[in-house]
Amino acid sequence: MIQLVRTNSEHLDFIALIKSLDAYLAVTDGDEHAFYNQYNKVDMIKHVVLAYENDGAIGCGAIKAFGDDAMEVKRMFVAEAGRNKGVATTLLKELESWAAELGFKRCVLETGKRQAEAIALYKKNDYQVIENYGQYIGVANSVCFEKMLA
């Protein structure tokens, strides 16, 4: 059974999972890793969700304010031991619920075109492709998404 914990970016399990995520992205992003990595700092993110199975942290995600009406989904990751069990969708739905509880109307996010599993996850969860925003404008290997919250 998957258990979720709301916390912040100082949680040691989040820090450990992010190290695994960054190692994965260093390979998949290739030469572009340094560009993307500069936007993935986790200095005091206030809204982090961790997923646990059998007392072990197997996934994480975070949200941070993006303008007045949106939260940006950041640092989504599920360790190999947690894949193909619905953990990513469970995390994403919890992040969306938290954003709505905080009064935000939508979630936005960016992922790399090389992250096929991530793109499939967001499309499956009713995220719509939007124009690249902010630092991702004009970046050919980025794809941005948006979802309006209920």
Tab-separated table of N, CA and C in Angstrom:
chain	number	residue	atom	x	y	z
A	1	MET	N	0.834	-1.186	0.000
A	1	MET	CA	0.000	0.000	0.000
A	1	MET	C	0.882	1.254	0.000
A	2	ILE	N	0.528	2.198	-0.833
A	2	ILE	CA	1.292	3.439	-0.951
A	2	ILE	C	0.788	4.444	0.089
A	3	GLN	N	1.726	5.014	0.816
A	3	GLN	CA	1.402	6.056	1.793
A	3	GLN	C	2.052	7.352	1.330
A	4	LEU	N	1.320	8.453	1.448
A	4	LEU	CA	1.817	9.763	1.046
A	4	LEU	C	2.081	10.621	2.272
A	5	VAL	N	3.142	11.412	2.192
A	5	VAL	CA	3.505	12.344	3.259
A	5	VAL	C	3.752	13.709	2.633
A	6	ARG	N	3.083	14.717	3.164
A	6	ARG	CA	3.338	16.099	2.750
A	6	ARG	C	4.460	16.645	3.620
A	7	THR	N	5.422	17.278	2.979
A	7	THR	CA	6.575	17.807	3.710
A	7	THR	C	7.155	18.971	2.917
A	8	ASN	N	8.455	19.206	3.087
A	8	ASN	CA	9.136	20.246	2.312
A	8	ASN	C	10.473	19.703	1.808
A	9	SER	N	11.216	20.535	1.125
A	9	SER	CA	12.438	20.085	0.450
A	9	SER	C	13.597	19.773	1.393
A	10	GLU	N	13.419	20.007	2.682
A	10	GLU	CA	14.489	19.675	3.622
A	10	GLU	C	14.433	18.216	4.076
A	11	HIS	N	13.374	17.512	3.717
A	11	HIS	CA	13.206	16.115	4.132
A	11	HIS	C	14.298	15.248	3.502
A	12	LEU	N	14.967	14.447	4.299
A	12	LEU	CA	16.100	13.649	3.821
A	12	LEU	C	15.709	12.640	2.747
A	13	ASP	N	14.504	12.086	2.815
A	13	ASP	CA	14.072	11.152	1.772
A	13	ASP	C	13.883	11.868	0.437
A	14	PHE	N	13.385	13.093	0.481
A	14	PHE	CA	13.251	13.884	-0.747
A	14	PHE	C	14.628	14.148	-1.341
A	15	ILE	N	15.561	14.559	-0.527
A	15	ILE	CA	16.925	14.844	-0.993
A	15	ILE	C	17.546	13.604	-1.641
A	16	ALA	N	17.352	12.438	-1.034
A	16	ALA	CA	17.905	11.198	-1.597
A	16	ALA	C	17.251	10.860	-2.936
A	17	LEU	N	15.940	11.003	-3.027
A	17	LEU	CA	15.259	10.712	-4.290
A	17	LEU	C	15.689	11.680	-5.393
A	18	ILE	N	15.886	12.941	-5.036
A	18	ILE	CA	16.314	13.941	-6.024
A	18	ILE	C	17.705	13.613	-6.569
A	19	LYS	N	18.571	13.071	-5.742
A	19	LYS	CA	19.891	12.654	-6.230
A	19	LYS	C	19.742	11.584	-7.304
A	20	SER	N	18.836	10.642	-7.094
A	20	SER	CA	18.580	9.608	-8.103
A	20	SER	C	17.969	10.217	-9.361
A	21	LEU	N	17.040	11.143	-9.187
A	21	LEU	CA	16.441	11.825	-10.335
A	21	LEU	C	17.496	12.565	-11.143
A	22	ASP	N	18.340	13.306	-10.461
A	22	ASP	CA	19.374	14.074	-11.166
A	22	ASP	C	20.346	13.173	-11.913
A	23	ALA	N	20.679	12.018	-11.345
A	23	ALA	CA	21.559	11.064	-12.035
A	23	ALA	C	20.877	10.537	-13.293
A	24	TYR	N	19.591	10.243	-13.195
A	24	TYR	CA	18.822	9.782	-14.360
A	24	TYR	C	18.782	10.871	-15.435
A	25	LEU	N	18.498	12.108	-15.028
A	25	LEU	CA	18.384	13.201	-15.992
A	25	LEU	C	19.725	13.558	-16.628
A	26	ALA	N	20.807	13.374	-15.898
A	26	ALA	CA	22.132	13.655	-16.471
A	26	ALA	C	22.370	12.772	-17.694
A	27	VAL	N	21.861	11.558	-17.657
A	27	VAL	CA	22.004	10.641	-18.790
A	27	VAL	C	21.016	11.006	-19.895
A	28	THR	N	19.731	11.181	-19.545
A	28	THR	CA	18.717	11.430	-20.577
A	28	THR	C	18.840	12.801	-21.207
A	29	ASP	N	19.220	13.803	-20.443
A	29	ASP	CA	19.364	15.157	-21.003
A	29	ASP	C	20.638	15.315	-21.816
A	30	GLY	N	21.613	14.492	-21.545
A	30	GLY	CA	22.867	14.580	-22.287
A	30	GLY	C	23.512	15.948	-22.162
A	31	ASP	N	23.876	16.508	-23.300
A	31	ASP	CA	24.575	17.798	-23.337
A	31	ASP	C	23.748	18.948	-22.776
A	32	GLU	N	22.438	18.789	-22.717
A	32	GLU	CA	21.571	19.869	-22.240
A	32	GLU	C	21.322	19.824	-20.734
A	33	HIS	N	21.926	18.870	-20.047
A	33	HIS	CA	21.651	18.708	-18.616
A	33	HIS	C	21.975	19.968	-17.813
A	34	ALA	N	23.058	20.606	-18.086
A	34	ALA	CA	23.434	21.802	-17.317
A	34	ALA	C	22.376	22.898	-17.463
A	35	PHE	N	21.824	23.058	-18.673
A	35	PHE	CA	20.776	24.065	-18.883
A	35	PHE	C	19.564	23.769	-18.007
A	36	TYR	N	19.049	22.545	-18.084
A	36	TYR	CA	17.854	22.193	-17.315
A	36	TYR	C	18.132	22.182	-15.814
A	37	ASN	N	19.284	21.709	-15.424
A	37	ASN	CA	19.613	21.559	-14.013
A	37	ASN	C	19.592	22.882	-13.256
A	38	GLN	N	19.928	23.976	-13.937
A	38	GLN	CA	19.933	25.275	-13.258
A	38	GLN	C	18.533	25.691	-12.785
A	39	TYR	N	17.493	25.100	-13.354
A	39	TYR	CA	16.124	25.444	-12.974
A	39	TYR	C	15.510	24.417	-12.014
A	40	ASN	N	16.314	23.492	-11.551
A	40	ASN	CA	15.803	22.428	-10.691
A	40	ASN	C	16.356	22.482	-9.270
A	41	LYS	N	16.704	23.648	-8.823
A	41	LYS	CA	17.178	23.790	-7.442
A	41	LYS	C	16.017	23.558	-6.483
A	42	VAL	N	16.303	22.987	-5.359
A	42	VAL	CA	15.239	22.665	-4.403
A	42	VAL	C	15.388	23.451	-3.102
A	43	ASP	N	16.028	24.597	-3.179
A	43	ASP	CA	16.190	25.421	-1.984
A	43	ASP	C	14.820	25.823	-1.442
A	44	MET	N	14.495	25.247	-0.334
A	44	MET	CA	13.277	25.543	0.412
A	44	MET	C	12.015	25.559	-0.439
A	45	ILE	N	11.722	24.436	-1.031
A	45	ILE	CA	10.410	24.242	-1.638
A	45	ILE	C	9.478	23.849	-0.493
A	46	LYS	N	8.386	24.578	-0.355
A	46	LYS	CA	7.494	24.392	0.791
A	46	LYS	C	6.515	23.240	0.632
A	47	HIS	N	6.305	22.782	-0.603
A	47	HIS	CA	5.256	21.796	-0.856
A	47	HIS	C	5.819	20.588	-1.597
A	48	VAL	N	6.164	19.572	-0.839
A	48	VAL	CA	6.731	18.322	-1.363
A	48	VAL	C	5.853	17.168	-0.903
A	49	VAL	N	5.628	16.220	-1.799
A	49	VAL	CA	4.910	15.000	-1.432
A	49	VAL	C	5.845	13.820	-1.661
A	50	LEU	N	5.929	12.958	-0.666
A	50	LEU	CA	6.722	11.731	-0.752
A	50	LEU	C	5.783	10.541	-0.760
A	51	ALA	N	6.131	9.526	-1.546
A	51	ALA	CA	5.374	8.269	-1.579
A	51	ALA	C	6.229	7.187	-0.939
A	52	TYR	N	5.593	6.427	-0.051
A	52	TYR	CA	6.283	5.343	0.659
A	52	TYR	C	5.578	4.017	0.390
A	53	GLU	N	6.385	2.983	0.308
A	53	GLU	CA	5.884	1.621	0.252
A	53	GLU	C	6.739	0.803	1.209
A	54	ASN	N	6.095	0.119	2.144
A	54	ASN	CA	6.818	-0.664	3.155
A	54	ASN	C	7.886	0.166	3.862
A	55	ASP	N	7.533	1.367	4.236
A	55	ASP	CA	8.412	2.298	4.965
A	55	ASP	C	9.604	2.808	4.160
A	56	GLY	N	9.661	2.510	2.869
A	56	GLY	CA	10.740	3.028	2.026
A	56	GLY	C	10.212	4.076	1.069
A	57	ALA	N	10.944	5.188	0.936
A	57	ALA	CA	10.553	6.260	0.007
A	57	ALA	C	10.788	5.786	-1.423
A	58	ILE	N	9.713	5.808	-2.229
A	58	ILE	CA	9.835	5.331	-3.604
A	58	ILE	C	9.476	6.388	-4.643
A	59	GLY	N	8.997	7.553	-4.207
A	59	GLY	CA	8.643	8.580	-5.176
A	59	GLY	C	8.473	9.933	-4.529
A	60	CYS	N	8.531	10.958	-5.380
A	60	CYS	CA	8.377	12.321	-4.879
A	60	CYS	C	7.871	13.240	-5.979
A	61	GLY	N	7.381	14.373	-5.547
A	61	GLY	CA	6.978	15.452	-6.425
A	61	GLY	C	6.847	16.712	-5.591
A	62	ALA	N	6.857	17.846	-6.257
A	62	ALA	CA	6.770	19.111	-5.543
A	62	ALA	C	5.978	20.108	-6.377
A	63	ILE	N	5.480	21.128	-5.712
A	63	ILE	CA	4.837	22.252	-6.390
A	63	ILE	C	5.389	23.536	-5.808
A	64	LYS	N	5.483	24.536	-6.675
A	64	LYS	CA	5.865	25.865	-6.196
A	64	LYS	C	5.071	26.900	-6.968
A	65	ALA	N	4.815	28.023	-6.321
A	65	ALA	CA	3.993	29.067	-6.922
A	65	ALA	C	4.576	29.509	-8.250
A	66	PHE	N	3.663	29.681	-9.219
A	66	PHE	CA	4.015	30.151	-10.552
A	66	PHE	C	2.984	31.200	-10.923
A	67	GLY	N	3.256	32.426	-10.556
A	67	GLY	CA	2.276	33.483	-10.753
A	67	GLY	C	1.214	33.443	-9.674
A	68	ASP	N	0.149	34.197	-9.905
A	68	ASP	CA	-0.899	34.332	-8.896
A	68	ASP	C	-1.880	33.166	-8.866
A	69	ASP	N	-2.044	32.469	-9.996
A	69	ASP	CA	-3.103	31.467	-10.053
A	69	ASP	C	-2.611	30.053	-10.330
A	70	ALA	N	-1.298	29.856	-10.432
A	70	ALA	CA	-0.789	28.534	-10.820
A	70	ALA	C	0.312	28.045	-9.890
A	71	MET	N	0.394	26.729	-9.819
A	71	MET	CA	1.516	26.056	-9.176
A	71	MET	C	2.256	25.303	-10.270
A	72	GLU	N	3.573	25.313	-10.182
A	72	GLU	CA	4.388	24.561	-11.128
A	72	GLU	C	4.784	23.241	-10.487
A	73	VAL	N	4.514	22.154	-11.194
A	73	VAL	CA	4.887	20.819	-10.733
A	73	VAL	C	6.371	20.636	-11.032
A	74	LYS	N	7.117	20.226	-10.012
A	74	LYS	CA	8.564	20.073	-10.121
A	74	LYS	C	8.991	18.740	-9.520
A	75	ARG	N	10.162	18.255	-9.946
A	75	ARG	CA	10.889	17.160	-9.317
A	75	ARG	C	10.068	15.870	-9.146
A	76	MET	N	9.252	15.560	-10.138
A	76	MET	CA	8.508	14.299	-10.132
A	76	MET	C	9.475	13.158	-10.413
A	77	PHE	N	9.440	12.153	-9.551
A	77	PHE	CA	10.321	11.002	-9.734
A	77	PHE	C	9.779	9.801	-8.983
A	78	VAL	N	9.860	8.636	-9.629
A	78	VAL	CA	9.531	7.373	-8.981
A	78	VAL	C	10.708	6.431	-9.197
A	79	ALA	N	11.239	5.908	-8.101
A	79	ALA	CA	12.350	4.962	-8.171
A	79	ALA	C	11.893	3.684	-8.875
A	80	GLU	N	12.827	2.944	-9.419
A	80	GLU	CA	12.492	1.719	-10.165
A	80	GLU	C	11.588	0.788	-9.369
A	81	ALA	N	11.831	0.666	-8.072
A	81	ALA	CA	11.033	-0.242	-7.230
A	81	ALA	C	9.565	0.168	-7.175
A	82	GLY	N	9.250	1.404	-7.503
A	82	GLY	CA	7.878	1.877	-7.423
A	82	GLY	C	7.186	2.045	-8.756
A	83	ARG	N	7.868	1.747	-9.837
A	83	ARG	CA	7.285	1.987	-11.162
A	83	ARG	C	6.241	0.938	-11.530
A	84	ASN	N	5.332	1.386	-12.401
A	84	ASN	CA	4.239	0.546	-12.905
A	84	ASN	C	3.279	0.098	-11.802
A	85	LYS	N	3.139	0.942	-10.794
A	85	LYS	CA	2.219	0.668	-9.682
A	85	LYS	C	1.247	1.831	-9.456
A	86	GLY	N	1.274	2.817	-10.338
A	86	GLY	CA	0.394	3.967	-10.182
A	86	GLY	C	0.906	5.022	-9.227
A	87	VAL	N	2.157	4.904	-8.814
A	87	VAL	CA	2.716	5.844	-7.831
A	87	VAL	C	2.777	7.266	-8.399
A	88	ALA	N	3.217	7.406	-9.641
A	88	ALA	CA	3.350	8.745	-10.224
A	88	ALA	C	1.996	9.443	-10.311
A	89	THR	N	0.978	8.723	-10.739
A	89	THR	CA	-0.363	9.310	-10.806
A	89	THR	C	-0.861	9.681	-9.413
A	90	THR	N	-0.622	8.823	-8.436
A	90	THR	CA	-1.025	9.108	-7.060
A	90	THR	C	-0.344	10.367	-6.544
A	91	LEU	N	0.952	10.496	-6.800
A	91	LEU	CA	1.688	11.700	-6.396
A	91	LEU	C	1.130	12.939	-7.093
A	92	LEU	N	0.921	12.845	-8.390
A	92	LEU	CA	0.444	13.986	-9.163
A	92	LEU	C	-0.919	14.447	-8.664
A	93	LYS	N	-1.814	13.513	-8.407
A	93	LYS	CA	-3.145	13.881	-7.905
A	93	LYS	C	-3.065	14.549	-6.525
A	94	GLU	N	-2.148	14.077	-5.687
A	94	GLU	CA	-1.978	14.707	-4.371
A	94	GLU	C	-1.432	16.132	-4.515
A	95	LEU	N	-0.496	16.325	-5.429
A	95	LEU	CA	0.037	17.671	-5.678
A	95	LEU	C	-1.066	18.601	-6.196
A	96	GLU	N	-1.900	18.101	-7.095
A	96	GLU	CA	-3.008	18.900	-7.624
A	96	GLU	C	-3.998	19.251	-6.505
A	97	SER	N	-4.298	18.293	-5.650
A	97	SER	CA	-5.212	18.549	-4.525
A	97	SER	C	-4.649	19.617	-3.603
A	98	TRP	N	-3.364	19.518	-3.327
A	98	TRP	CA	-2.718	20.487	-2.445
A	98	TRP	C	-2.767	21.876	-3.064
A	99	ALA	N	-2.472	21.952	-4.366
A	99	ALA	CA	-2.516	23.243	-5.064
A	99	ALA	C	-3.921	23.845	-4.979
A	100	ALA	N	-4.940	23.027	-5.198
A	100	ALA	CA	-6.326	23.509	-5.122
A	100	ALA	C	-6.664	23.970	-3.702
A	101	GLU	N	-6.232	23.210	-2.691
A	101	GLU	CA	-6.470	23.597	-1.292
A	101	GLU	C	-5.859	24.962	-0.986
A	102	LEU	N	-4.743	25.255	-1.636
A	102	LEU	CA	-4.054	26.530	-1.423
A	102	LEU	C	-4.665	27.670	-2.246
A	103	GLY	N	-5.686	27.350	-3.037
A	103	GLY	CA	-6.395	28.378	-3.798
A	103	GLY	C	-5.910	28.587	-5.217
A	104	PHE	N	-5.059	27.736	-5.714
A	104	PHE	CA	-4.564	27.881	-7.082
A	104	PHE	C	-5.535	27.238	-8.060
A	105	LYS	N	-5.602	27.778	-9.261
A	105	LYS	CA	-6.580	27.359	-10.262
A	105	LYS	C	-6.026	26.373	-11.287
A	106	ARG	N	-4.693	26.300	-11.405
A	106	ARG	CA	-4.112	25.423	-12.424
A	106	ARG	C	-2.715	24.986	-12.022
A	107	CYS	N	-2.277	23.925	-12.675
A	107	CYS	CA	-0.897	23.466	-12.538
A	107	CYS	C	-0.240	23.545	-13.911
A	108	VAL	N	1.009	23.937	-13.925
A	108	VAL	CA	1.807	23.938	-15.145
A	108	VAL	C	3.058	23.129	-14.869
A	109	LEU	N	3.709	22.697	-15.938
A	109	LEU	CA	4.963	21.978	-15.777
A	109	LEU	C	5.711	21.924	-17.095
A	110	GLU	N	6.978	21.599	-16.989
A	110	GLU	CA	7.844	21.373	-18.147
A	110	GLU	C	8.492	20.022	-17.981
A	111	THR	N	8.610	19.316	-19.091
A	111	THR	CA	9.389	18.085	-19.107
A	111	THR	C	10.140	18.029	-20.428
A	112	GLY	N	11.105	17.131	-20.490
A	112	GLY	CA	11.879	16.991	-21.711
A	112	GLY	C	11.202	16.052	-22.692
A	113	LYS	N	11.351	16.334	-23.967
A	113	LYS	CA	10.765	15.473	-24.993
A	113	LYS	C	11.342	14.062	-24.942
A	114	ARG	N	12.522	13.895	-24.342
A	114	ARG	CA	13.130	12.574	-24.220
A	114	ARG	C	12.519	11.759	-23.076
A	115	GLN	N	11.738	12.385	-22.223
A	115	GLN	CA	11.098	11.694	-21.101
A	115	GLN	C	9.706	11.208	-21.530
A	116	ALA	N	9.692	10.186	-22.374
A	116	ALA	CA	8.435	9.670	-22.938
A	116	ALA	C	7.464	9.215	-21.852
A	117	GLU	N	7.986	8.600	-20.787
A	117	GLU	CA	7.110	8.129	-19.715
A	117	GLU	C	6.434	9.304	-19.013
A	118	ALA	N	7.175	10.378	-18.819
A	118	ALA	CA	6.605	11.562	-18.173
A	118	ALA	C	5.519	12.181	-19.051
A	119	ILE	N	5.781	12.300	-20.326
A	119	ILE	CA	4.795	12.865	-21.250
A	119	ILE	C	3.524	12.021	-21.221
A	120	ALA	N	3.673	10.702	-21.252
A	120	ALA	CA	2.511	9.812	-21.204
A	120	ALA	C	1.738	9.991	-19.893
A	121	LEU	N	2.456	10.127	-18.786
A	121	LEU	CA	1.814	10.340	-17.489
A	121	LEU	C	0.956	11.595	-17.502
A	122	TYR	N	1.509	12.702	-17.971
A	122	TYR	CA	0.779	13.960	-17.938
A	122	TYR	C	-0.424	13.926	-18.869
A	123	LYS	N	-0.265	13.367	-20.056
A	123	LYS	CA	-1.401	13.266	-20.980
A	123	LYS	C	-2.498	12.383	-20.382
A	124	LYS	N	-2.113	11.263	-19.756
A	124	LYS	CA	-3.075	10.350	-19.136
A	124	LYS	C	-3.864	11.050	-18.025
A	125	ASN	N	-3.245	12.037	-17.396
A	125	ASN	CA	-3.867	12.764	-16.284
A	125	ASN	C	-4.440	14.112	-16.709
A	126	ASP	N	-4.796	14.211	-17.985
A	126	ASP	CA	-5.537	15.359	-18.533
A	126	ASP	C	-4.766	16.670	-18.599
A	127	TYR	N	-3.446	16.595	-18.665
A	127	TYR	CA	-2.651	17.793	-18.910
A	127	TYR	C	-2.647	18.066	-20.412
A	128	GLN	N	-2.719	19.343	-20.760
A	128	GLN	CA	-2.739	19.758	-22.162
A	128	GLN	C	-1.408	20.434	-22.499
A	129	VAL	N	-0.890	20.139	-23.679
A	129	VAL	CA	0.332	20.794	-24.132
A	129	VAL	C	0.036	22.270	-24.351
A	130	ILE	N	0.928	23.116	-23.847
A	130	ILE	CA	0.813	24.568	-24.029
A	130	ILE	C	2.108	25.088	-24.627
A	131	GLU	N	2.103	26.351	-25.011
A	131	GLU	CA	3.330	26.989	-25.486
A	131	GLU	C	4.367	26.951	-24.371
A	132	ASN	N	5.620	26.743	-24.748
A	132	ASN	CA	6.685	26.776	-23.743
A	132	ASN	C	6.686	28.131	-23.054
A	133	TYR	N	6.871	28.103	-21.756
A	133	TYR	CA	6.823	29.323	-20.960
A	133	TYR	C	8.195	29.636	-20.357
A	134	GLY	N	8.337	30.886	-19.905
A	134	GLY	CA	9.531	31.301	-19.160
A	134	GLY	C	10.827	30.919	-19.834
A	135	GLN	N	11.692	30.302	-19.045
A	135	GLN	CA	13.024	29.943	-19.531
A	135	GLN	C	13.002	28.860	-20.609
A	136	TYR	N	11.842	28.227	-20.831
A	136	TYR	CA	11.746	27.145	-21.807
A	136	TYR	C	11.297	27.619	-23.193
A	137	ILE	N	10.980	28.917	-23.325
A	137	ILE	CA	10.602	29.458	-24.628
A	137	ILE	C	11.769	29.259	-25.591
A	138	GLY	N	11.469	28.658	-26.726
A	138	GLY	CA	12.484	28.442	-27.752
A	138	GLY	C	13.379	27.234	-27.519
A	139	VAL	N	13.150	26.488	-26.450
A	139	VAL	CA	13.960	25.302	-26.168
A	139	VAL	C	13.301	24.109	-26.864
A	140	ALA	N	13.958	23.603	-27.899
A	140	ALA	CA	13.369	22.579	-28.767
A	140	ALA	C	13.050	21.270	-28.043
A	141	ASN	N	13.817	20.901	-27.037
A	141	ASN	CA	13.606	19.620	-26.368
A	141	ASN	C	12.710	19.711	-25.138
A	142	SER	N	12.072	20.860	-24.936
A	142	SER	CA	11.139	21.024	-23.822
A	142	SER	C	9.708	20.955	-24.333
A	143	VAL	N	8.844	20.407	-23.498
A	143	VAL	CA	7.405	20.446	-23.754
A	143	VAL	C	6.736	20.873	-22.452
A	144	CYS	N	5.818	21.825	-22.550
A	144	CYS	CA	5.146	22.347	-21.370
A	144	CYS	C	3.682	21.924	-21.379
A	145	PHE	N	3.139	21.773	-20.184
A	145	PHE	CA	1.768	21.313	-19.990
A	145	PHE	C	1.045	22.205	-18.999
A	146	GLU	N	-0.291	22.126	-19.053
A	146	GLU	CA	-1.141	22.847	-18.115
A	146	GLU	C	-2.375	21.991	-17.836
A	147	LYS	N	-2.870	22.099	-16.604
A	147	LYS	CA	-4.132	21.469	-16.249
A	147	LYS	C	-4.910	22.431	-15.351
A	148	MET	N	-6.161	22.646	-15.711
A	148	MET	CA	-7.023	23.442	-14.858
A	148	MET	C	-7.503	22.553	-13.718
A	149	LEU	N	-7.499	23.097	-12.506
A	149	LEU	CA	-7.889	22.325	-11.325
A	149	LEU	C	-9.382	22.497	-11.067
A	150	ALA	N	-9.997	21.457	-10.543
A	150	ALA	CA	-11.446	21.489	-10.273
A	150	ALA	C	-11.755	22.431	-9.129
